[in-house]
mmCIF file of N, CA and C in Angstrom:
data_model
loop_
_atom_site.group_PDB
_atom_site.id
_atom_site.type_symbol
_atom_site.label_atom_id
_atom_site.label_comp_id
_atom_site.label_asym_id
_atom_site.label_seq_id
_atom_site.Cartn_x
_atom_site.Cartn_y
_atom_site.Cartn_z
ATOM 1 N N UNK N 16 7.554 19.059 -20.434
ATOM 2 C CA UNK N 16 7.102 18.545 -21.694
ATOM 3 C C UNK N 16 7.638 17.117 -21.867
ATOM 4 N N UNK N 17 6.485 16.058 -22.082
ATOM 5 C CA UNK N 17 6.933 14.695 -22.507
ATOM 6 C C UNK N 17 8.092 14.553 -23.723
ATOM 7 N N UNK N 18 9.024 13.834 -23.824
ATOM 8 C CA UNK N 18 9.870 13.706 -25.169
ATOM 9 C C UNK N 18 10.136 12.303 -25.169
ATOM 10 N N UNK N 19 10.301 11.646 -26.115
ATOM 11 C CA UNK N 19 10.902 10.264 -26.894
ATOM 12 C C UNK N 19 12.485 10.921 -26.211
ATOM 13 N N UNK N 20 13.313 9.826 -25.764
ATOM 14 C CA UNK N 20 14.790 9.832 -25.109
ATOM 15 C C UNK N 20 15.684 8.634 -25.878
ATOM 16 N N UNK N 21 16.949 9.034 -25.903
ATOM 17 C CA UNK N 21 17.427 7.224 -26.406
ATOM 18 C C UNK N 21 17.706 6.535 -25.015
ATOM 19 N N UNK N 22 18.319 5.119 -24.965
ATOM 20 C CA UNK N 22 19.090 4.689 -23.771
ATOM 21 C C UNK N 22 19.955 5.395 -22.858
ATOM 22 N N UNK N 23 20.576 6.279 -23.566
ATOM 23 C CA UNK N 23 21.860 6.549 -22.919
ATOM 24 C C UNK N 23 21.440 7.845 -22.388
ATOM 25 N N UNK N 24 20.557 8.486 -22.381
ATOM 26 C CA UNK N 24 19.953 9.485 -21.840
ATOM 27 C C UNK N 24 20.305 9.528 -20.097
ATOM 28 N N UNK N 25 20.619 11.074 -19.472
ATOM 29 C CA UNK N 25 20.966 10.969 -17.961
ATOM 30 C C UNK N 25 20.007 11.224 -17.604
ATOM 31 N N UNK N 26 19.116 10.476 -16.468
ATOM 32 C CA UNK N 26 17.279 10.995 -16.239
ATOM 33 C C UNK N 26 18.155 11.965 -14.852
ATOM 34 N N UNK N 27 17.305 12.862 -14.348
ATOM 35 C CA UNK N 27 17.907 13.369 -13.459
ATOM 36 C C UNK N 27 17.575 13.150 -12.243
ATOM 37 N N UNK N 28 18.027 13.178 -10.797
ATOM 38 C CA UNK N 28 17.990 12.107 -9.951
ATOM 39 C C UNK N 28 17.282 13.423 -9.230
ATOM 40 N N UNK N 29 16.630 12.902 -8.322
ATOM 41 C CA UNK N 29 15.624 12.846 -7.249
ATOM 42 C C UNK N 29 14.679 12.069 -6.131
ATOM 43 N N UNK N 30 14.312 12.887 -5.164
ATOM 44 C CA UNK N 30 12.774 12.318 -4.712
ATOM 45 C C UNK N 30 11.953 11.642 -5.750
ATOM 46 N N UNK N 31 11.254 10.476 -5.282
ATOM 47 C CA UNK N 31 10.277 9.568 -6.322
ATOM 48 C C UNK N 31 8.864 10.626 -5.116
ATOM 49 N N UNK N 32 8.068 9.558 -6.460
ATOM 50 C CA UNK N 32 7.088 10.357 -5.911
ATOM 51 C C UNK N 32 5.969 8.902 -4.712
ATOM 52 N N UNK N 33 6.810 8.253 -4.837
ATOM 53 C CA UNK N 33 6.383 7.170 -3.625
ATOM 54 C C UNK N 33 7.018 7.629 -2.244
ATOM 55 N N UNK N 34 5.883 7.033 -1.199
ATOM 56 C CA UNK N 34 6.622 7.599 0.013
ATOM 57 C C UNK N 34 6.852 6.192 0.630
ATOM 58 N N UNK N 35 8.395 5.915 1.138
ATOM 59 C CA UNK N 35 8.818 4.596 1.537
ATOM 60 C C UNK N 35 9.075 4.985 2.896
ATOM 61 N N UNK N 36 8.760 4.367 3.835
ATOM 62 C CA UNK N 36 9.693 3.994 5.005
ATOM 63 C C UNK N 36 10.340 2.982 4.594
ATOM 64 N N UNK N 37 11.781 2.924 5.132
ATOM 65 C CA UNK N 37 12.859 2.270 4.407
ATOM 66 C C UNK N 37 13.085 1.277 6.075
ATOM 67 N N UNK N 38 13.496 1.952 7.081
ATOM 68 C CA UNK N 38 13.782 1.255 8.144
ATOM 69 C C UNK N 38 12.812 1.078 9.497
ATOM 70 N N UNK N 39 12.745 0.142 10.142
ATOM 71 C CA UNK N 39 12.120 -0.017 11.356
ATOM 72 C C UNK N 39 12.011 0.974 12.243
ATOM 73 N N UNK N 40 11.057 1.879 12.664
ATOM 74 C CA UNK N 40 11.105 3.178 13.611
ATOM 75 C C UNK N 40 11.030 4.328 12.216
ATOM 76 N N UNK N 41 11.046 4.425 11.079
ATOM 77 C CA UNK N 41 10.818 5.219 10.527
ATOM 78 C C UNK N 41 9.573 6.185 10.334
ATOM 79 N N UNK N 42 9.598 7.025 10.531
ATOM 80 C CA UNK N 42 8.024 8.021 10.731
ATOM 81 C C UNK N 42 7.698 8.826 9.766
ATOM 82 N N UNK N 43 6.698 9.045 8.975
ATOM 83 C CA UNK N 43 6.478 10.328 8.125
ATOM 84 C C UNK N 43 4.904 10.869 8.329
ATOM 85 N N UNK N 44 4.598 11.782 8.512
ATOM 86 C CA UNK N 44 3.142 13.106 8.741
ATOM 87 C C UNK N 44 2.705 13.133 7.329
ATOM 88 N N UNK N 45 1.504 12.898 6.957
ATOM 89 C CA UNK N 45 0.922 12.851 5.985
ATOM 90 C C UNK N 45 -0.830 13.241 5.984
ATOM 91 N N UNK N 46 -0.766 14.229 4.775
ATOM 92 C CA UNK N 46 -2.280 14.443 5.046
ATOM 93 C C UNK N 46 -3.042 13.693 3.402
ATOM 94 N N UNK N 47 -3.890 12.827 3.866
ATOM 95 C CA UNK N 47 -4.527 11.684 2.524
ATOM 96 C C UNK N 47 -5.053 13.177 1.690
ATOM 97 N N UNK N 48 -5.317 12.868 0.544
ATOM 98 C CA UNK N 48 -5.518 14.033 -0.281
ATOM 99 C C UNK N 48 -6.726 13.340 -0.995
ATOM 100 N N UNK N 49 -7.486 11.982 -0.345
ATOM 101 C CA UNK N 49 -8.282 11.299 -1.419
ATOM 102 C C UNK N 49 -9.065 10.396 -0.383
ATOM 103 N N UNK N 50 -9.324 8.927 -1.000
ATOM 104 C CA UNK N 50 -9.751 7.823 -0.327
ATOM 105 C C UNK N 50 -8.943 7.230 -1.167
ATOM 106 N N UNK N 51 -9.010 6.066 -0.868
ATOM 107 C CA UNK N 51 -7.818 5.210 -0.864
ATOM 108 C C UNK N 51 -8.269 4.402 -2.318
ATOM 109 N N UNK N 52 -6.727 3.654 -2.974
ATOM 110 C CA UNK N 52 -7.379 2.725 -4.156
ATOM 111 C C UNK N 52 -7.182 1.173 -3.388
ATOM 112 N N UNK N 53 -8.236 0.114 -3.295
ATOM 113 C CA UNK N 53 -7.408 -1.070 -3.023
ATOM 114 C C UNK N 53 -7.425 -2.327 -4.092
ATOM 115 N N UNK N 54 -6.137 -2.933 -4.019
ATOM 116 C CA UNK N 54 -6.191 -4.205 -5.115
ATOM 117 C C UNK N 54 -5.777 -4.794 -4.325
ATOM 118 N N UNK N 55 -5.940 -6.351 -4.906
ATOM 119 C CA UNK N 55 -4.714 -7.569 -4.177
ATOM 120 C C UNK N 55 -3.585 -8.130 -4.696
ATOM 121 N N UNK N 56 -2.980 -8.735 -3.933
ATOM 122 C CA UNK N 56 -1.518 -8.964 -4.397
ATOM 123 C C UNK N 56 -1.369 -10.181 -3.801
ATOM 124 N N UNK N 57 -0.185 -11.413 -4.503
ATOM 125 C CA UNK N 57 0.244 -12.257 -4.105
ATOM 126 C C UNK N 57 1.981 -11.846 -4.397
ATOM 127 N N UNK N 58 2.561 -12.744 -3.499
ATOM 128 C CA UNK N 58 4.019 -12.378 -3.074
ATOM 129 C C UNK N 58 4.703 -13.922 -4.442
ATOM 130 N N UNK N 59 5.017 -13.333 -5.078
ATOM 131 C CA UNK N 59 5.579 -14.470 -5.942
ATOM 132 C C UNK N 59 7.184 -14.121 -6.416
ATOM 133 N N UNK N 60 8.380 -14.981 -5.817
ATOM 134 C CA UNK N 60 9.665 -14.614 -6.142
ATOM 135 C C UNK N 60 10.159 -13.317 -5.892
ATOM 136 N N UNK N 61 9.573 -12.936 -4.281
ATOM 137 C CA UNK N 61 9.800 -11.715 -3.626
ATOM 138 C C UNK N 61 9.292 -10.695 -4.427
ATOM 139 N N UNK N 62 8.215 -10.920 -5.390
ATOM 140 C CA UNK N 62 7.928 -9.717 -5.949
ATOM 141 C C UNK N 62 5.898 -9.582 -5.741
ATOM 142 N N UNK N 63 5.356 -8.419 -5.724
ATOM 143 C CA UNK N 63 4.074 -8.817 -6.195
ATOM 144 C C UNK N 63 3.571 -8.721 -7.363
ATOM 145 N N UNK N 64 2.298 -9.289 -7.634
ATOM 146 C CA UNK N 64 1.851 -9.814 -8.690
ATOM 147 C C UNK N 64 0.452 -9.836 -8.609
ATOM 148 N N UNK N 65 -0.511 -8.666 -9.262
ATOM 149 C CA UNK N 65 -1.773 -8.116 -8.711
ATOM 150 C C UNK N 65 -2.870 -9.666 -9.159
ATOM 151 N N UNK N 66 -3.726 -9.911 -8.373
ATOM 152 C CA UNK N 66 -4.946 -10.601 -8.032
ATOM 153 C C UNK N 66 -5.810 -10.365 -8.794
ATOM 154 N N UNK N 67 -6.675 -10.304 -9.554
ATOM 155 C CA UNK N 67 -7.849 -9.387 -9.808
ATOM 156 C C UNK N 67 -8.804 -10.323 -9.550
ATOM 157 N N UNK N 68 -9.158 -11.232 -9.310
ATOM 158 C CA UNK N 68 -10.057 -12.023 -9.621
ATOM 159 C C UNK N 68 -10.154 -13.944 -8.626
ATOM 160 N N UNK N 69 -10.333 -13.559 -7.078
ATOM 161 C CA UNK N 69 -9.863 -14.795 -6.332
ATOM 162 C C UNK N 69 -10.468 -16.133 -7.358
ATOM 163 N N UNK N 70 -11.748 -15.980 -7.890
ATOM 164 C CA UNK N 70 -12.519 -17.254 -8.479
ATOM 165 C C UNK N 70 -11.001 -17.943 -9.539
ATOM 166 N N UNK N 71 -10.898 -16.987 -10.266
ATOM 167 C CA UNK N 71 -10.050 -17.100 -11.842
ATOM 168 C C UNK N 71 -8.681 -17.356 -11.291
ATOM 169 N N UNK N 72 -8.060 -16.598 -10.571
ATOM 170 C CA UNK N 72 -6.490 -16.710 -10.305
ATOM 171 C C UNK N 72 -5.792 -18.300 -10.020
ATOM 172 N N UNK N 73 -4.865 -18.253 -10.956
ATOM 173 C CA UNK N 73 -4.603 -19.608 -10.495
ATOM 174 C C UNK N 73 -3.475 -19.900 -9.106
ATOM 175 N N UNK N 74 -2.874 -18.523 -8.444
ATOM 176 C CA UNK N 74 -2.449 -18.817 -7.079
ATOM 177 C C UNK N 74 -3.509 -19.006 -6.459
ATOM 178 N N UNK N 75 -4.474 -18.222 -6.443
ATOM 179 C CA UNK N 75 -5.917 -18.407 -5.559
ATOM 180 C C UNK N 75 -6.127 -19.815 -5.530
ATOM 181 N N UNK N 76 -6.370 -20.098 -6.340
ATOM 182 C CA UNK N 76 -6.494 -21.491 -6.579
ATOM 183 C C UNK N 76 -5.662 -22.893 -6.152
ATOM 184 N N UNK N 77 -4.523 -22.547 -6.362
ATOM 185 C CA UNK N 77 -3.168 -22.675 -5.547
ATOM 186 C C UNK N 77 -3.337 -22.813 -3.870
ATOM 187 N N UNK N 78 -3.690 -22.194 -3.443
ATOM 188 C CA UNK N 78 -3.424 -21.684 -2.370
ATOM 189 C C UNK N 78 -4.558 -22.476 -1.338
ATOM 190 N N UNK N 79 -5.664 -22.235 -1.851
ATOM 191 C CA UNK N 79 -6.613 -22.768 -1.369
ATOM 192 C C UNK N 79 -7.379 -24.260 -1.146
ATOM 193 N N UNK N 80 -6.218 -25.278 -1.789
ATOM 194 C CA UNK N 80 -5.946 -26.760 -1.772
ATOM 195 C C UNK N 80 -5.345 -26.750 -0.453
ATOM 196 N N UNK N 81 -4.648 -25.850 -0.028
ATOM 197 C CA UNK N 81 -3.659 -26.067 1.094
ATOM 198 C C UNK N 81 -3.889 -26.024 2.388
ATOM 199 N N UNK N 82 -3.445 -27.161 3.289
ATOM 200 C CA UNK N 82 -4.189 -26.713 4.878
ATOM 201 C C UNK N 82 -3.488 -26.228 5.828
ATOM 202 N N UNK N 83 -4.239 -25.996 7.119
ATOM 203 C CA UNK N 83 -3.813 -24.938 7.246
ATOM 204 C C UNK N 83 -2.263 -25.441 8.040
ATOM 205 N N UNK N 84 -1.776 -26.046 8.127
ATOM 206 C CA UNK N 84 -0.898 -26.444 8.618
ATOM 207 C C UNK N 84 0.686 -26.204 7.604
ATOM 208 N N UNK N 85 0.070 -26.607 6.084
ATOM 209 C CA UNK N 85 0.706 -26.004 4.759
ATOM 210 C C UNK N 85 1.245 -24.745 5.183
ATOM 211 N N UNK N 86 -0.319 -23.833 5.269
ATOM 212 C CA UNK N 86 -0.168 -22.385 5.063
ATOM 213 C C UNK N 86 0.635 -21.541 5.827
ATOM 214 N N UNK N 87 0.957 -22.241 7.031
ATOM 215 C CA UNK N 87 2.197 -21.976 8.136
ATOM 216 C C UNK N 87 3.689 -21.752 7.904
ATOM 217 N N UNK N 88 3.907 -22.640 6.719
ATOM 218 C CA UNK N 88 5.278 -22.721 5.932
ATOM 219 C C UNK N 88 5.346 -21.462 5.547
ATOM 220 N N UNK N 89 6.382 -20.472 5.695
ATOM 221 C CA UNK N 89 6.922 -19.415 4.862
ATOM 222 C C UNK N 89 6.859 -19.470 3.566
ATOM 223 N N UNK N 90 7.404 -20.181 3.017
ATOM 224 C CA UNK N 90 7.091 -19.848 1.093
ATOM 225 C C UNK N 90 5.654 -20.503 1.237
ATOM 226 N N UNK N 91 4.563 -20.955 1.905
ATOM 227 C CA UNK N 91 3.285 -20.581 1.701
ATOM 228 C C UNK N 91 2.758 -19.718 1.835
ATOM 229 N N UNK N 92 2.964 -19.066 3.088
ATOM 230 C CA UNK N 92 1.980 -18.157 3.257
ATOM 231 C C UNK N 92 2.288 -16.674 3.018
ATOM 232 N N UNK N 93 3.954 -16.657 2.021
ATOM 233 C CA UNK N 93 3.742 -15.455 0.964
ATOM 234 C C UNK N 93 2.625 -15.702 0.049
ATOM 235 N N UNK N 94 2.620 -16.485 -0.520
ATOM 236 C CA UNK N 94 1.640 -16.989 -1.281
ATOM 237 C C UNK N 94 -0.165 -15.854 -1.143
ATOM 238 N N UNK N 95 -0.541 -15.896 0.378
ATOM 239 C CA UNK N 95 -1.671 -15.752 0.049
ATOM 240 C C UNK N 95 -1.709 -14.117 -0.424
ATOM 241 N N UNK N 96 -3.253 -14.251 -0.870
ATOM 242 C CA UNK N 96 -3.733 -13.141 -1.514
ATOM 243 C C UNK N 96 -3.475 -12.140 -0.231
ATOM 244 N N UNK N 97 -3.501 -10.998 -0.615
ATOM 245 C CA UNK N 97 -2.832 -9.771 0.547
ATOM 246 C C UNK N 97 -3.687 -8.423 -0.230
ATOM 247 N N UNK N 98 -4.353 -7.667 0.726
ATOM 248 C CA UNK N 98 -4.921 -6.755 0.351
ATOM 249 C C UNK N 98 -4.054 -5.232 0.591
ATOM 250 N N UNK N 99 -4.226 -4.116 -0.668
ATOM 251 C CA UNK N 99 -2.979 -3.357 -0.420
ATOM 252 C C UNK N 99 -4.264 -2.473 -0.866
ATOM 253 N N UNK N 100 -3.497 -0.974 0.147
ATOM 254 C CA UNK N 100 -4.261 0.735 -0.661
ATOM 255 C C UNK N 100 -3.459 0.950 -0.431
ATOM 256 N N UNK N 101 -3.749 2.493 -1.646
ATOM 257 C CA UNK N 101 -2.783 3.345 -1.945
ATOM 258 C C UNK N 101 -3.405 4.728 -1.946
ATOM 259 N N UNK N 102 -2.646 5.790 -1.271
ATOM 260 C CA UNK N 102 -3.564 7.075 -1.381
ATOM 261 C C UNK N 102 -2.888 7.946 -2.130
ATOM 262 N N UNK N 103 -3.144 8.966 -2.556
ATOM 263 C CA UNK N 103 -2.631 10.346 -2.929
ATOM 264 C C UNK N 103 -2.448 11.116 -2.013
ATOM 265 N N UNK N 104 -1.191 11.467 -1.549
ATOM 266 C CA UNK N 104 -1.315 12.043 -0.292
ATOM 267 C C UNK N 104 -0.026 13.554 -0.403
ATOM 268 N N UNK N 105 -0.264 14.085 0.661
ATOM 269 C CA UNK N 105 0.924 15.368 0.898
ATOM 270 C C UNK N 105 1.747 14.794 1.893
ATOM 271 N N UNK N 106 2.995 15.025 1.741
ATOM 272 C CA UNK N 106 3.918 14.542 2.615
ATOM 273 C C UNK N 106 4.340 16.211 3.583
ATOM 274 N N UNK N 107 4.193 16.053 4.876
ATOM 275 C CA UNK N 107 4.689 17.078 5.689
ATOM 276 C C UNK N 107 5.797 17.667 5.769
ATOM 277 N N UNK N 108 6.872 16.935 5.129
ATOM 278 C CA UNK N 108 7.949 17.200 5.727
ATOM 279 C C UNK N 108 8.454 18.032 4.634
ATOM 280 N N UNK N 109 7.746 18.458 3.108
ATOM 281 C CA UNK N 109 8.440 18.479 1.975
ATOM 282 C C UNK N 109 7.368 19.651 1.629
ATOM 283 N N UNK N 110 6.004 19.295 1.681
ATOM 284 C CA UNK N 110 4.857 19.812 1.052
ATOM 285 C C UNK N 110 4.763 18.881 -0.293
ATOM 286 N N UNK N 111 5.104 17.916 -0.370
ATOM 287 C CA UNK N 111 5.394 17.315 -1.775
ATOM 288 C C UNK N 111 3.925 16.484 -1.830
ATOM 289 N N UNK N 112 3.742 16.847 -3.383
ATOM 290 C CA UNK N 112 2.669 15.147 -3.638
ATOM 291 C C UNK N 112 3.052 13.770 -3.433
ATOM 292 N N UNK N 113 2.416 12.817 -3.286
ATOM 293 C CA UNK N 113 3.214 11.786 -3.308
ATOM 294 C C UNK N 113 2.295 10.407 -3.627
ATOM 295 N N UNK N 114 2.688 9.350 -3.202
ATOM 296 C CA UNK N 114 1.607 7.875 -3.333
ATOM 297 C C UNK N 114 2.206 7.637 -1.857
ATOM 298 N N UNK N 115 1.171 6.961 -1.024
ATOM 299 C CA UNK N 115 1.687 6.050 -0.077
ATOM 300 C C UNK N 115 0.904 4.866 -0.120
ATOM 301 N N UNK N 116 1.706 3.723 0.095
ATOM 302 C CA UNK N 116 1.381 2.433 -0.262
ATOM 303 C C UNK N 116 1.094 1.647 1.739
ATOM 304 N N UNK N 117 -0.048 1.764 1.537
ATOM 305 C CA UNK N 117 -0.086 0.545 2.519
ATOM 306 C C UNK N 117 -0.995 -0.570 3.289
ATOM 307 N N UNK N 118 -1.453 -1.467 4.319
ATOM 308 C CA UNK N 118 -1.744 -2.290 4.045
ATOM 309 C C UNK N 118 -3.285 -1.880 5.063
ATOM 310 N N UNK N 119 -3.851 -3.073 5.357
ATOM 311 C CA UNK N 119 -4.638 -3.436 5.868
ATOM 312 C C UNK N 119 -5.007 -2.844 7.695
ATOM 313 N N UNK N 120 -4.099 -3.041 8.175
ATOM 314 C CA UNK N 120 -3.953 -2.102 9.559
ATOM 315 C C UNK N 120 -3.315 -0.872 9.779
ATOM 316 N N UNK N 121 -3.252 -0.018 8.667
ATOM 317 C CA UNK N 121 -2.759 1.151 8.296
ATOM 318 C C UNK N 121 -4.140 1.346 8.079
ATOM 319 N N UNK N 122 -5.021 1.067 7.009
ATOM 320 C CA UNK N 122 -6.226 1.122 6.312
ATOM 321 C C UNK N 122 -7.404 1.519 7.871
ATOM 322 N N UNK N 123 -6.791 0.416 8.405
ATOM 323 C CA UNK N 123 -8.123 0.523 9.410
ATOM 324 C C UNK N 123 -8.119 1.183 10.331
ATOM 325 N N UNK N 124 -6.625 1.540 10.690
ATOM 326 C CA UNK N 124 -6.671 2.584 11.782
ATOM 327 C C UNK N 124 -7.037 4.250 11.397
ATOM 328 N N UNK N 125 -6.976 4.371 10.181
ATOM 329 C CA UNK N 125 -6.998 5.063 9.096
ATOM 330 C C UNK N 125 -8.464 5.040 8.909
ATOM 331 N N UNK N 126 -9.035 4.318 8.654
ATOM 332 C CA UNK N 126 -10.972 4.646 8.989
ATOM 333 C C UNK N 126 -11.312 4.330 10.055
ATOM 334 N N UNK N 127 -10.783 4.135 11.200
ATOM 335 C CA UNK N 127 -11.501 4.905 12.551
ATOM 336 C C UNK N 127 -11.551 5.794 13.279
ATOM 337 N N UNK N 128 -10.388 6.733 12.483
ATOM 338 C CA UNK N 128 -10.577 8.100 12.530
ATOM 339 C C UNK N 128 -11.528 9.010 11.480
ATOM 340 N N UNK N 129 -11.470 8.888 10.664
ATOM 341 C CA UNK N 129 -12.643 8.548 9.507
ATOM 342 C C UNK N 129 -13.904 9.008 9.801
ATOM 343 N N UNK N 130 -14.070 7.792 10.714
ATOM 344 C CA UNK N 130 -15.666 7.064 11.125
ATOM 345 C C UNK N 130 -15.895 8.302 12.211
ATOM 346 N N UNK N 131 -15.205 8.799 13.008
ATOM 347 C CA UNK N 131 -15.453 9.294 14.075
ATOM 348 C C UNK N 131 -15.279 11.062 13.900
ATOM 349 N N UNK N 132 -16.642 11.275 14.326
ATOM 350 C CA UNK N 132 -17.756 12.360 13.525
ATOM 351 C C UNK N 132 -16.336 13.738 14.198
ATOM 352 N N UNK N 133 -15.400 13.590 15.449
ATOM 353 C CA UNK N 133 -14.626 14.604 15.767
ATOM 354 C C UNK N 133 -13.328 14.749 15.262
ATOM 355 N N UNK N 134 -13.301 13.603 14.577
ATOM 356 C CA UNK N 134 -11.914 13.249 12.901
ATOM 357 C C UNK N 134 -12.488 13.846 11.959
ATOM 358 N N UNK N 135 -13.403 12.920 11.550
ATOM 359 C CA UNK N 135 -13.603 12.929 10.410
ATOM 360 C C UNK N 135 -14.957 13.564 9.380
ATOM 361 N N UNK N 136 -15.457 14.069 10.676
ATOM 362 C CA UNK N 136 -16.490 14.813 10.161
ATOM 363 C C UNK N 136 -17.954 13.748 9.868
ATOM 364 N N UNK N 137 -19.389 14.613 9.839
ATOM 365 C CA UNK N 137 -20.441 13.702 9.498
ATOM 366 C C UNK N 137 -19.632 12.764 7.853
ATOM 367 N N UNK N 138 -18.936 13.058 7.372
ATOM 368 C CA UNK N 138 -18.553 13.374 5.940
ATOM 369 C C UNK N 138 -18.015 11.775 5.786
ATOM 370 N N UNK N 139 -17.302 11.382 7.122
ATOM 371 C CA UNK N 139 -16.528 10.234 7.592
ATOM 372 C C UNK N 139 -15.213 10.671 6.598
ATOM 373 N N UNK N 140 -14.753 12.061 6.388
ATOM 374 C CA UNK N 140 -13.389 12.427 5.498
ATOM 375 C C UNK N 140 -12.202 12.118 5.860
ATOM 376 N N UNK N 141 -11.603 11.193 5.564
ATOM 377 C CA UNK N 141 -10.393 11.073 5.818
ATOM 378 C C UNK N 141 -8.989 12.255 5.760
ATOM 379 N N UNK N 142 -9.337 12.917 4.317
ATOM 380 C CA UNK N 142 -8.647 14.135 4.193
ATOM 381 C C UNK N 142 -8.814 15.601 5.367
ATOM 382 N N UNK N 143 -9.407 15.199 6.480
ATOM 383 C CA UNK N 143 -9.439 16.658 7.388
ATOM 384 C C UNK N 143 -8.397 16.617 8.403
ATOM 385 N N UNK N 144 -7.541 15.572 8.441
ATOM 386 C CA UNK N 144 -6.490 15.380 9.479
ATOM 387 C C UNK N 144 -5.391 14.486 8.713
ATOM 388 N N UNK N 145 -4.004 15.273 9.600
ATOM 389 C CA UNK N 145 -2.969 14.313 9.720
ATOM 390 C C UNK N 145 -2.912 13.051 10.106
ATOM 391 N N UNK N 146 -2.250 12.768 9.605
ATOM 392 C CA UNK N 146 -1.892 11.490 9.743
ATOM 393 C C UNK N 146 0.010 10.952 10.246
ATOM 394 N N UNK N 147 0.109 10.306 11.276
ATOM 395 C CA UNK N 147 1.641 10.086 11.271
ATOM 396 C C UNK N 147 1.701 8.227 11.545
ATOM 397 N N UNK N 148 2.651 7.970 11.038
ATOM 398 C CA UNK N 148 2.654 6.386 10.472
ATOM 399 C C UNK N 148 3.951 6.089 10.751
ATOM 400 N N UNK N 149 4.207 5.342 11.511
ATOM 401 C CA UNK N 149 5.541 5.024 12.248
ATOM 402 C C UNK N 149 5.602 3.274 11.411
ATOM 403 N N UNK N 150 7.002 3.218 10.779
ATOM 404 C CA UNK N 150 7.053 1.691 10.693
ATOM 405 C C UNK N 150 7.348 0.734 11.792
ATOM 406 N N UNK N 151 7.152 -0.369 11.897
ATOM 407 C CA UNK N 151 6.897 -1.361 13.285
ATOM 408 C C UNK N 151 7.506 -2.358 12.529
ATOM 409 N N UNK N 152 7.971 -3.197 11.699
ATOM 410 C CA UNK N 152 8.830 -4.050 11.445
ATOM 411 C C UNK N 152 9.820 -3.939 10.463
#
């Protein structure tokens, strides 16, 4: 049951319901429970900061004065727009619900199993198979 809390309230500690690989070589088995959501993001003061709109945004805008020689610089090319999904997924190791957050070559290796009618069915379902996702940097 939801309740109003004051400050000083002890929340009680646990599993989040995000699934992180934390270190390099880290692995977790996951079965997608959905299709994926995607937005964009720019990297601003090590944090992100969602996109909605490349025309309107004024990093977009930002960004795109710059050549490409600019865009080579590290604090540039956090800068650019960066495409992120997120699924609803089951984590293997727990049975737990969870979110997993990730990017673009996660995404795609991730629909070419999909695509391929002995994965993923005529359906192209992502949800009929595991999935295991090793971090690489």
């Amino acid at each position: 049951m939801a309740e109003f809390v004051d400050y000083d309230y002890q929340s009680e500690s646990g599993g989040g319901k995000f699934l992180n690989l934390k270190a390099k070589g880290d692995k977790v088995t996951i079965r997608l429970a959905n299709k994926p959501v995607v937005y964009f993001v720019h990297w601003l003061d090590d944090k992100p900061v969602i996109c909605e709109d490349s025309k309107t945004c004024q990093t977009c805008v930002i960004v795109s004065g710059f050549t490409p020689e600019e865009m080579k610089k590290k604090e540039n090319s956090q800068l650019r727009r960066r495409q992120t999904f997120v699924w609803p997924v089951i984590d293997r190791e727990d049975g737990g619900a969870k979110v997993f957050k990730g990017g673009t070559n996660i995404f795609l290796a991730i629909a070419e199993f999909a695509k391929d009618p002995n994965w993923g069915g005529e359906e192209k379902d992502g949800t009929l198979f595991d999935v295991t996702i090793t971090r690489t940097e």
